[in-house]
Coordinates of C-alpha atoms and ligand atoms in Angstrom, one line a residue:
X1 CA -15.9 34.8 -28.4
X2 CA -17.1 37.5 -25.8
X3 CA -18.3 34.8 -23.2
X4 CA -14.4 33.5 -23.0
X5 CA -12.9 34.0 -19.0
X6 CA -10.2 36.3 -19.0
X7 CA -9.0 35.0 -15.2
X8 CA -7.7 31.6 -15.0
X9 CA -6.7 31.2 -11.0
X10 CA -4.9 28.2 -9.9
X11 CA -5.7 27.7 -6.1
X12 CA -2.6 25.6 -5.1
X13 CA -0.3 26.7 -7.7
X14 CA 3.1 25.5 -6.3
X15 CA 1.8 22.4 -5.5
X16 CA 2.3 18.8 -7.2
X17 CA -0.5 19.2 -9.9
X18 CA -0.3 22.5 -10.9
X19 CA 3.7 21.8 -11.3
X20 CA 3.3 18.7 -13.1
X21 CA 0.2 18.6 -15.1
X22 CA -1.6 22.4 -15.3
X23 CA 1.1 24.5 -15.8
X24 CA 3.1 21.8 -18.4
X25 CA -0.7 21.5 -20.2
X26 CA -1.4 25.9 -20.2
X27 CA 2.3 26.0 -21.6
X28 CA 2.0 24.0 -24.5
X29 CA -1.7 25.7 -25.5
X30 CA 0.3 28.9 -25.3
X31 CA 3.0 27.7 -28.0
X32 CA -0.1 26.5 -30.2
X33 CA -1.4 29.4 -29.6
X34 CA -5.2 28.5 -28.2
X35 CA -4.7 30.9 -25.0
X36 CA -6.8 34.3 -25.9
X37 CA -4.3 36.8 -26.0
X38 CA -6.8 38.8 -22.8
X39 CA -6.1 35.7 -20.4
X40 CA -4.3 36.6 -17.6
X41 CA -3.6 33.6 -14.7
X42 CA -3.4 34.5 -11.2
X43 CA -1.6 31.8 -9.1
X44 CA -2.3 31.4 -5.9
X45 CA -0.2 29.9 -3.2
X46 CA 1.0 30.5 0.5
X47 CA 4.8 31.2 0.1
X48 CA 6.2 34.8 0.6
X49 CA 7.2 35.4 -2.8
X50 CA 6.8 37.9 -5.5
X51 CA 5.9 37.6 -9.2
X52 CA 9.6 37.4 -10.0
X53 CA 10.3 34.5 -7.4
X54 CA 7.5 32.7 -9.1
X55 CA 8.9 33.7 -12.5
X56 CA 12.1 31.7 -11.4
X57 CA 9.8 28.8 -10.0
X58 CA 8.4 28.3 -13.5
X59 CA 11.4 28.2 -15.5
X60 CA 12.3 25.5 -13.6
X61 CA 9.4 23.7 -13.3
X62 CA 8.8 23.8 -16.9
X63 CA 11.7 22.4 -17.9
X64 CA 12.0 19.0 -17.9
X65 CA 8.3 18.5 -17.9
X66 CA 7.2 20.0 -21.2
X67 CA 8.0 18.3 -24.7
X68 CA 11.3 19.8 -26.2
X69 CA 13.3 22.2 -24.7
X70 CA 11.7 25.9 -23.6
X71 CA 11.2 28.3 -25.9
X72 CA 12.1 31.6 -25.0
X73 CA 9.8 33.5 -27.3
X74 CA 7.0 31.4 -26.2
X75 CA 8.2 31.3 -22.6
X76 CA 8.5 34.9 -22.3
X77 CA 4.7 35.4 -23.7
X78 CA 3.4 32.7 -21.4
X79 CA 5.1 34.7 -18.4
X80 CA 3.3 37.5 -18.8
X81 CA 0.4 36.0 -18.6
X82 CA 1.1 35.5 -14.6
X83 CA 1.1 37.2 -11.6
X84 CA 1.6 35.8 -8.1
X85 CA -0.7 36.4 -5.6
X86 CA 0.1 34.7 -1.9
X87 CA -2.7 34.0 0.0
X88 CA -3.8 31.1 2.6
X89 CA -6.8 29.0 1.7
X90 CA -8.7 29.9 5.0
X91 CA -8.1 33.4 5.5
X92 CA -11.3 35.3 3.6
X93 CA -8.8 38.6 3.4
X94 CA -7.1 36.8 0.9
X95 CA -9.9 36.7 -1.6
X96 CA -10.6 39.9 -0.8
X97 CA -7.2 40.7 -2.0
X98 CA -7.8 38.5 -5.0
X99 CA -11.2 39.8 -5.9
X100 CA -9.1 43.4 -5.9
X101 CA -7.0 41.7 -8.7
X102 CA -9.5 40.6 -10.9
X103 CA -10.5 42.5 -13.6
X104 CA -13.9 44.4 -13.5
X105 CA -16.9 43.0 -14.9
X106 CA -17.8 45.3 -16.8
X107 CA -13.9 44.7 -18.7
X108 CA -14.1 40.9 -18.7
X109 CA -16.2 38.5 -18.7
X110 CA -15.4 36.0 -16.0
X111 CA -13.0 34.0 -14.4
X112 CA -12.0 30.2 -14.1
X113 CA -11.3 29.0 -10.4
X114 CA -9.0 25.8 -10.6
X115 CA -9.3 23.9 -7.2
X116 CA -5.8 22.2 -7.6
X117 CA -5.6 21.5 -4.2
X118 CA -6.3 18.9 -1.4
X119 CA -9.9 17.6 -0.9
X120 CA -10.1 18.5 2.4
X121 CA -9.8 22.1 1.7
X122 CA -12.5 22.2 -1.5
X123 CA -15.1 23.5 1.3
X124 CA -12.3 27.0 2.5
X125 CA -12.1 27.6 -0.9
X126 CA -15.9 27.2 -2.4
X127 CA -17.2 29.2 0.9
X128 CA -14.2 32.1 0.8
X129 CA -15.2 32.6 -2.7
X130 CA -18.7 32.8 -2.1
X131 CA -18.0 35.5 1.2
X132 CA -16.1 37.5 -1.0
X133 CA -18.8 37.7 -4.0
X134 CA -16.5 35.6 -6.3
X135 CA -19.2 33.2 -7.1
X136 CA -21.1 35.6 -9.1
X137 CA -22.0 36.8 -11.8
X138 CA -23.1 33.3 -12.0
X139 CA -22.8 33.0 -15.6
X140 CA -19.8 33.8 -16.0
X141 CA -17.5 32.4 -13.2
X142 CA -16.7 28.7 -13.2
X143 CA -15.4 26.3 -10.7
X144 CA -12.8 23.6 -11.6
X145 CA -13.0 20.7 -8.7
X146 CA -10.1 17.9 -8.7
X147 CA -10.9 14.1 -7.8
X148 CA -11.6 12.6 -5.6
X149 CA -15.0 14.5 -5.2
X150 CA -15.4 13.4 -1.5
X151 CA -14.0 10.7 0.4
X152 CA -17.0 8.7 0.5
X153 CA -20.7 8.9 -0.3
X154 CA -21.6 10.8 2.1
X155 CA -19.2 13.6 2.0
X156 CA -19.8 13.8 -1.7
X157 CA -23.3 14.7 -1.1
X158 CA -21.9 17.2 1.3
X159 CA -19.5 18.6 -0.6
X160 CA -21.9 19.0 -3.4
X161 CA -25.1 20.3 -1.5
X162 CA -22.1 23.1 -0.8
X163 CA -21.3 23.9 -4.0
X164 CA -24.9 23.9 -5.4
X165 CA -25.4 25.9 -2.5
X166 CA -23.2 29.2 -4.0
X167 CA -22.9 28.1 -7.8
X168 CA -25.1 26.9 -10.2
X169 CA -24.4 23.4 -11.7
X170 CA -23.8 24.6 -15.2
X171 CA -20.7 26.8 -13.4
X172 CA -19.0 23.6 -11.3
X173 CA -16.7 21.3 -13.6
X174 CA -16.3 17.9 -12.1
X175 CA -12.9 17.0 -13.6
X176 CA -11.5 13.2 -13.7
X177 CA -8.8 13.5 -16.4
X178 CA -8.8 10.5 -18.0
X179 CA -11.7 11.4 -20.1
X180 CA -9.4 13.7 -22.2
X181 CA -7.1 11.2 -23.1
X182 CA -7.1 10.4 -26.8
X183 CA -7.8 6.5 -26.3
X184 CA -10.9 7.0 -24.4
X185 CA -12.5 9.2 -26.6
X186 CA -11.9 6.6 -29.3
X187 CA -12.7 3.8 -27.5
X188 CA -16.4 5.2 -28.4
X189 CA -15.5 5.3 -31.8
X190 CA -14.1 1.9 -31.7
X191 CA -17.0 0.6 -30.0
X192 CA -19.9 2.6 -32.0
X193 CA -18.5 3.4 -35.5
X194 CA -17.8 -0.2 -36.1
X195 CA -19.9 -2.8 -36.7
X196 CA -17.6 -5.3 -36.4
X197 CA -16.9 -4.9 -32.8
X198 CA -20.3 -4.2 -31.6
X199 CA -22.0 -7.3 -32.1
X200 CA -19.3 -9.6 -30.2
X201 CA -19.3 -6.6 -27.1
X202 CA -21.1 -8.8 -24.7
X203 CA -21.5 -11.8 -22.7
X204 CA -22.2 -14.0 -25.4
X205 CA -18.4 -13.4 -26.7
X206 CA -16.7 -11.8 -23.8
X207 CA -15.2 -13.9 -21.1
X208 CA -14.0 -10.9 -18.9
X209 CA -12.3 -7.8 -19.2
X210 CA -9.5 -6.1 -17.1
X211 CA -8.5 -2.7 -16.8
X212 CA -4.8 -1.7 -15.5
X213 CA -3.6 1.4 -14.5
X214 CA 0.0 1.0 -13.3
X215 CA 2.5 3.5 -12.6
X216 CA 5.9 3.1 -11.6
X217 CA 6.1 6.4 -9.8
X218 CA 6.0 6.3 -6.2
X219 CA 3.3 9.1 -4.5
X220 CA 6.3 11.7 -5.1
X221 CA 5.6 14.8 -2.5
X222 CA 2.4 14.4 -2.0
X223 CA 2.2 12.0 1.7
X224 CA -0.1 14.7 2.7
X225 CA -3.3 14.2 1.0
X226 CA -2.2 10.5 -0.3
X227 CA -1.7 9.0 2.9
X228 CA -5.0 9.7 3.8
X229 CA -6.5 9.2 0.6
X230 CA -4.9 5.5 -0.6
X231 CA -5.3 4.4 -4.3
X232 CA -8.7 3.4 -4.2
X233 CA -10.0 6.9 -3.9
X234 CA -7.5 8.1 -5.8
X235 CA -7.2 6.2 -8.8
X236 CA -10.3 3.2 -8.7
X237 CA -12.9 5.3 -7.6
X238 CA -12.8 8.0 -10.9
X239 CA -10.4 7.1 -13.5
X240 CA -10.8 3.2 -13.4
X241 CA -14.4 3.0 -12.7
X242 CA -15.1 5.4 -15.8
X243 CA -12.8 3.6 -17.9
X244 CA -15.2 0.1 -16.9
X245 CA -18.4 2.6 -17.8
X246 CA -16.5 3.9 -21.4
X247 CA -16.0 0.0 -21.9
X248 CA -19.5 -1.1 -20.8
X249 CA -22.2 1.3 -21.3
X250 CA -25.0 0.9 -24.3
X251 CA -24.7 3.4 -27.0
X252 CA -26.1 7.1 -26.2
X253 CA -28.6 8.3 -28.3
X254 CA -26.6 11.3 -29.0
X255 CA -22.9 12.1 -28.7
X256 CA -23.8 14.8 -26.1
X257 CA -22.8 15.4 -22.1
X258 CA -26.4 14.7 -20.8
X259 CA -27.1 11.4 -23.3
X260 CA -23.3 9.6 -22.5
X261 CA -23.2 10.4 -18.4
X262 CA -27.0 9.2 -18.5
X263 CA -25.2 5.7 -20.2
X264 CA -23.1 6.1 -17.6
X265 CA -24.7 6.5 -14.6
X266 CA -26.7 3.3 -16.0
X267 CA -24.1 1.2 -16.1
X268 CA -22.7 1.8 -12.4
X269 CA -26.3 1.7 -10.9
X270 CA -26.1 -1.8 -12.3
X271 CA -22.8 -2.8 -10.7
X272 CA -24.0 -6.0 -8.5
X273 CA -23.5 -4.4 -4.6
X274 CA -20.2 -6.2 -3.3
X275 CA -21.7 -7.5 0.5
X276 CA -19.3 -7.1 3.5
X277 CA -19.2 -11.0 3.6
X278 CA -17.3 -10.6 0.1
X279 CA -15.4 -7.7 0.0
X280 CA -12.5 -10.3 1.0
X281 CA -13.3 -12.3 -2.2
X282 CA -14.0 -9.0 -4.5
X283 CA -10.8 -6.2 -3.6
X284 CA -7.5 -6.5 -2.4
X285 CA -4.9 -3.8 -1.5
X286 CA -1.4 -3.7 -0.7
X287 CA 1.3 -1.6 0.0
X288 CA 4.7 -1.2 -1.6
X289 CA 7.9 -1.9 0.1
X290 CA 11.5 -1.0 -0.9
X291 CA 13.0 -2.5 -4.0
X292 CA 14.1 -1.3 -7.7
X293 CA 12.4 0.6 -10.2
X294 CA 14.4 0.4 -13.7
X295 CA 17.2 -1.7 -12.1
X296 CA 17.7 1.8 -9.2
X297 CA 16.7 1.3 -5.0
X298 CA 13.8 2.9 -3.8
X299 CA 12.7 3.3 -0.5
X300 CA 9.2 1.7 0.8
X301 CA 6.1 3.8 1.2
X302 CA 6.1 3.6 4.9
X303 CA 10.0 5.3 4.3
X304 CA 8.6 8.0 2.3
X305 CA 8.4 11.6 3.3
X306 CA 5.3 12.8 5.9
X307 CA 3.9 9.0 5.9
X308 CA 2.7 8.6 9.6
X309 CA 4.5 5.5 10.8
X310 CA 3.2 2.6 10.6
X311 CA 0.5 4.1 8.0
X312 CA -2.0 0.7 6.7
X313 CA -2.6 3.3 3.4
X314 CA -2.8 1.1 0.2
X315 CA -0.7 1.9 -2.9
X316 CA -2.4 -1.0 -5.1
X317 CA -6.2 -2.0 -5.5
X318 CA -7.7 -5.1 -7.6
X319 CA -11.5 -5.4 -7.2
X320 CA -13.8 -7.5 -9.5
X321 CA -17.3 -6.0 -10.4
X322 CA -20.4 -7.5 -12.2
X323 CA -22.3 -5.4 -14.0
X324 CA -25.7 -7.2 -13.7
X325 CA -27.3 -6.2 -17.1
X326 CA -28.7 -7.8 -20.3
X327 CA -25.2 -7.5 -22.0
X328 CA -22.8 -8.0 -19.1
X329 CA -24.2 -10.5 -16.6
X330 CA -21.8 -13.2 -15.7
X331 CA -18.7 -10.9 -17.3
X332 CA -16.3 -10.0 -14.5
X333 CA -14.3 -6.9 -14.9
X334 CA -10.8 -6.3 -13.1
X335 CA -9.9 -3.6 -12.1
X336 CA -6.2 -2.9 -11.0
X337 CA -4.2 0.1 -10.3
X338 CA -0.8 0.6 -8.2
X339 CA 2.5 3.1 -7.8
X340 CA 5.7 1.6 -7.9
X341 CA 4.7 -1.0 -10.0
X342 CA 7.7 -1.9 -13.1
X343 CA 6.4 0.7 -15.9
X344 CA 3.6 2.9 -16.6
X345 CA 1.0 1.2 -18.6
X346 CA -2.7 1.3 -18.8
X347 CA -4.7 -0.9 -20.9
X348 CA -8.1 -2.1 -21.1
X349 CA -7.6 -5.7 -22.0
X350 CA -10.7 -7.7 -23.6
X351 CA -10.7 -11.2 -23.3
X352 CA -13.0 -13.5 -25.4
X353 CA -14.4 -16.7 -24.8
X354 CA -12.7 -20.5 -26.0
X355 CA -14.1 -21.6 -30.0
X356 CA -16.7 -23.8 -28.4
X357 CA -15.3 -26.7 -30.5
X358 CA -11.9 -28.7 -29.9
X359 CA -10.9 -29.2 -34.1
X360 CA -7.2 -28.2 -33.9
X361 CA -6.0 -31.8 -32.1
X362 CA -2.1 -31.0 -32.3
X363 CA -2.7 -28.0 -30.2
X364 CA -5.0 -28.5 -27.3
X365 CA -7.7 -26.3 -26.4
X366 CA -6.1 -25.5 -22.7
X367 CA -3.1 -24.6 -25.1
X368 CA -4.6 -21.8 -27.2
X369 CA -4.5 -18.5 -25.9
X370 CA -8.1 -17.0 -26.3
X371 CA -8.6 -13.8 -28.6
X372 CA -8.0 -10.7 -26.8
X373 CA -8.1 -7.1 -27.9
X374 CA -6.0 -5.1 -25.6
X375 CA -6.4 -1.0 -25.7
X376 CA -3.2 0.9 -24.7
X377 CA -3.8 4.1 -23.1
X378 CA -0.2 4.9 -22.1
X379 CA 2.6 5.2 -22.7
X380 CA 0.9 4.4 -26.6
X381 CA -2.1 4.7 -27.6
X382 CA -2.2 1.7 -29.6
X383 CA -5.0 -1.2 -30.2
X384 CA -3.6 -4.7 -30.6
X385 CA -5.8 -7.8 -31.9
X386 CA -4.7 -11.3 -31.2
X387 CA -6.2 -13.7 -33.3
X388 CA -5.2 -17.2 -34.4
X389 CA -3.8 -18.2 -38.4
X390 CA -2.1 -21.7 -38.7
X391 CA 1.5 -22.3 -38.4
X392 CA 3.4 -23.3 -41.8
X393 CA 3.8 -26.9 -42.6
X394 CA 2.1 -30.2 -42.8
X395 CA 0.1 -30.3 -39.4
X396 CA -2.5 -28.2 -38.6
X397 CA -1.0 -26.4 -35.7
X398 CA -2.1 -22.7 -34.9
X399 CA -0.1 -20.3 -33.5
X400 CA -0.9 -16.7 -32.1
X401 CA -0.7 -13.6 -34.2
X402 CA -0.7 -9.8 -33.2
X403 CA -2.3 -7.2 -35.1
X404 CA -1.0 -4.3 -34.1
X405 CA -2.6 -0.7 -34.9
X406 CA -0.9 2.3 -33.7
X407 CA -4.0 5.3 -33.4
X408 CA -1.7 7.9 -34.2
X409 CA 0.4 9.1 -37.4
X410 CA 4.0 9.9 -36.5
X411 CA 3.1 13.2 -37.6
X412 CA -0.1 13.7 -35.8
X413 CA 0.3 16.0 -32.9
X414 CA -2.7 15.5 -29.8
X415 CA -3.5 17.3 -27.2
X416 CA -2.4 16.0 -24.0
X417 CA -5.9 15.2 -21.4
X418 CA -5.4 18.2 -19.4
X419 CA -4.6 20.4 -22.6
X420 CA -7.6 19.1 -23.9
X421 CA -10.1 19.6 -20.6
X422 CA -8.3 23.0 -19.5
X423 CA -9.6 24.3 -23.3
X424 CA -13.1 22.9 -23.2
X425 CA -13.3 24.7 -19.1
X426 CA -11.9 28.1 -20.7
X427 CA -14.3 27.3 -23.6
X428 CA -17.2 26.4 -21.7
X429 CA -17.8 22.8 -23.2
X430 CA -18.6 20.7 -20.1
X431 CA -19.0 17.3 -21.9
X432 CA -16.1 15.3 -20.6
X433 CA -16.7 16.4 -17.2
X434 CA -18.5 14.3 -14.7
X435 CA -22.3 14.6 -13.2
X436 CA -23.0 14.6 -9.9
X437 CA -24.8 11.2 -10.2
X438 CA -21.8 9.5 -11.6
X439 CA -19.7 10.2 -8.8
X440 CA -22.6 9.3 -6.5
X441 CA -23.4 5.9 -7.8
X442 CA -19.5 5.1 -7.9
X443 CA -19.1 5.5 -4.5
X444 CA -22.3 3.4 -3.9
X445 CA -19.8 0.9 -5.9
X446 CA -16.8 1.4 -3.4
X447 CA -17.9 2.6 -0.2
X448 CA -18.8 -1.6 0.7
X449 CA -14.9 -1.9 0.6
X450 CA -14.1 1.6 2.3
X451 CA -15.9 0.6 5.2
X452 CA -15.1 -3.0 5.1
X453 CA -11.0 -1.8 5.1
X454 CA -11.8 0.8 7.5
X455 CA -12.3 -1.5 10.0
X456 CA -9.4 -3.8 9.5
X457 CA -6.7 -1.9 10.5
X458 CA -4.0 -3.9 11.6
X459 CA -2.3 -5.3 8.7
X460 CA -1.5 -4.6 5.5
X461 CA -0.1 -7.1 2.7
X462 CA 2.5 -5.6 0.8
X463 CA 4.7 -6.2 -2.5
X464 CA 8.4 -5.1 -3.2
X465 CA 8.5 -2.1 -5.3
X466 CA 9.2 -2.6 -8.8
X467 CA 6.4 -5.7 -8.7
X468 CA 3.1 -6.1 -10.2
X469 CA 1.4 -5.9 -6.9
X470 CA 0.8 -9.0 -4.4
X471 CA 1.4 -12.1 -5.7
X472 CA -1.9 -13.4 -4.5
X473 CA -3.8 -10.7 -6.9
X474 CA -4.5 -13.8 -8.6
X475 CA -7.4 -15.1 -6.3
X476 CA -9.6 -12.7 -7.6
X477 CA -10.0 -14.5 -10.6
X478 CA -12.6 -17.7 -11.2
X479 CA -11.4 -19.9 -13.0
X480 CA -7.5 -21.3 -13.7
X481 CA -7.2 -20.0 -17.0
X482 CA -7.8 -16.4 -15.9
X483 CA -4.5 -14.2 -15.3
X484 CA -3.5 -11.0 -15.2
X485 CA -2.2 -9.4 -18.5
X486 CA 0.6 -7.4 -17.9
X487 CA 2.4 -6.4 -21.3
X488 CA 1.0 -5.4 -24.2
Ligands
BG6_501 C1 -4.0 11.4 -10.7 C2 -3.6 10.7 -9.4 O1 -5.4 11.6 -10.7 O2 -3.7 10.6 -11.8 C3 -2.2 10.3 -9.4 O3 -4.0 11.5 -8.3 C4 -1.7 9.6 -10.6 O4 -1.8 9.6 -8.2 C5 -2.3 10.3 -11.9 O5 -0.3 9.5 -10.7 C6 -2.0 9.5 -13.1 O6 -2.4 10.2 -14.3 P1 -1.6 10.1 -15.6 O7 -2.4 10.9 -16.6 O8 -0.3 10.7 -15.3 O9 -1.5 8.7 -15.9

């Protein structure tokens, strides 16, 4: 199509996600061959180097990271793709330099900017490119900005007043990944192509829901903008809180960007405000210390690389919400994410309420597991039912089955989330990125604690790496028979 970018520049383009998630994700759309054949990436970085250095770079940052081994063909057209152009964020010569580089309008017909870079330096970039004329022709140029949009309310607004300020809103894309990842997508065909499911979706069935995010990685090379960041803006605030909105919201009236973020937006407006008396009783954090990941040592965060000493930064969040609403008044969801925690898994666990009705006297109520349906995210995207069927033989004892539904057909290849959001930017399609008034309203939802943990900044509790979090995580819950679920 004529209106398809034929820049793609990656502002931060040594850094941690360009090397582990952009480039990987551009890679494997050039061996399926979606990259337009015109598409030529800049990327930008500081370090002294010339297209061949970052030639090297590539080869080796590719490997390991991409599925199967590299392919040279493939490699080779990919490469060519690339130049390197080294510049520093702040310095307006270097877009200057850059805007020399791009081709001219009259031979292209845009460019993509990809902010993979630290939040705090969004604003150099978004101003530079505007100084040097970048932000224009306004139709065709887009903007790709990274989470966390902000650090709190208030600089959101900032930061977006800002951008509104040089680009129209139709040219900024709001990114928060974990809308392009398979199982989210069809947890709105689960929920809304079924009507089975629908009807018990509420608090009439539902006794709470809890949504994990746990990763076993540490926070890598990145100390820089995570020690200042912590994983409440970096993981709660965007992918866990649009996970609870996937989960909760009422159906859209039409699969479309404006009908599912207005959903959206509803359902966070009607998260009950947590009051700074009860941000003790709503969120925890912790920290991790050193322990074992997959039976190997690893240091503590405080131990790790460009942490400032004695640094109060949480790597693990749990927070309850109500969403005070016809269909989820009463329902608490939990919300838990941490690094260094014993495997990567996300799920979206559904719990349902106890039969009402004690009939099964050889196995006592308190004894039977309540139905869950539990959504795996990673490392499968899988859907597993738990449901009771008697146990063979003369009494009438039940016992807990799994029905287990792998989404995918061995041969069934998916795109990976970025794969899948980096096409729709190139493409234009904007509907699985984020309004402005969804990120607004979700800090409204997490600036109570922010400011509550802002303030206490002595202590923090930790947990042992290779743990699943604090051990009291549990006193978030209400009642006895509520606990975490941590397995599949
Ligand atoms: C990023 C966070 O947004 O998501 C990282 O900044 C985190 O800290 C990552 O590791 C997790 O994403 P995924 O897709 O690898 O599970």
């Amino acid at each position: 199509a004529d209106n398809l970018p034929c820049s793609f520049v990656i502002f931060g383009a040594t850094g941690n996600l360009a090397s582990n998630k952009l480039l990987p994700a551009l890679y494997h759309l050039e061996a399926a061959g979606r990259l337009a054949e015109s598409l030529t990436i800049i990327a930008f970085a500081r370090r002294d180097w010339t297209t061949e250095n970052w030639r090297e770079h590539m080869r080796e940052t590719l490997d390991g990271k991409i599925k199967g081994s590299l392919d040279t063909p493939v490699f080779e057209r990919f490469i060519a793709r690339f130049s390197y152009h080294k510049g520093d964020l702040n310095d307006v010569a270097s877009y200057r330099a850059l805007a020399e580089r791009l081709p001219p309008e009259s031979a292209c017909s845009g460019a993509v900017f990809y902010l993979a870079i630290k939040p705090a330096e969004f604003g150099a970039v978004i101003q530079n490119l505007e100084a040097v004329g970048l932000n224009k022709p306004r139709g065709l140029h887009r903007v790709v900005i990274e989470k966390p949009f902000g650090e709190d309310l208030e600089s959101a607004q900032m930061l977006n007043r800002l951008l509104h300020q040089y680009f129209d809103e139709e040219q900024v894309y709001r990114i928060d990944h974990f809308l392009g990842k398979e199982t989210v997508q069809n947890l709105l065909v689960f929920r809304f192509a079924n009507t089975l499911i629908e009807p018990l979706w509420n608090r009439n069935f539902i006794d709470h829901v809890q949504i994990t995010v746990a990763e076993s990685i540490g926070i890598e090379d990145r100390a820089d903008y995570y020690d200042r960041a912590g994983a409440l803006r970096d993981m709660l605030q965007n992918h866990l809180m649009q996970l609870l909105t996937v989960v909760a919201m009422e159906p859209p009236a039409a699969l479309e960007a404006d009908a599912l973020q207005d959903e959206k937006v509803k359902v966070l407006r009607s998260i009950r405000p947590i009051a700074k008396r009860a941000v003790h009783a709503h969120a925890l954090r912790a920290q991790y210390t050193h322990g074992k990941i997959d039976g190997k040592p690893v240091v503590g965060y405080q131990q790790e690389e460009n942490v400032e000493p004695n640094s109060i930064t949480e790597t693990f969040v749990a927070a309850k919400f109500y969403i005070d609403n016809w269909r989820w008044r009463g329902v608490p969801f939990f919300l838990r994410t941490g690094k260094r925690m014993p495997h990567q898994t996300s799920m979206i666990a559904i719990r349902f309420r106890h039969p009402p009705q004690q009939l099964f006297r050889e196995t006592p109520l308190e004894t039977i597991d309540p139905n869950w349906i539990l959504l795996s995210i990673q490392p499968d995207e899988s859907m597993r039912m738990e449901i009771h069927v008697k146990q063979p033989g003369l009494d009438m004892d039940t016992r807990l089955m799994q029905m287990n539904a792998s989404f995918l057909k061995t041969d069934e290849q998916t795109l990976d989330a970025y794969e899948t959001l980096l096409l729709d930017v190139i493409e234009g399609d904007r509907s699985l990125f984020l309004r402005f008034d969804e990120i607004e309203w979700a800090w409204r939802v997490v600036d109570p604690i922010l400011n509550h943990w802002a303030v206490e900044r002595e202590y923090i509790p930790t947990y042992a790496a290779g743990n699943w979090g604090p051990a009291d995580a549990n006193r978030l819950f209400d009642s006895d028979d509520q606990v975490w679920r941590n397995e599949l």
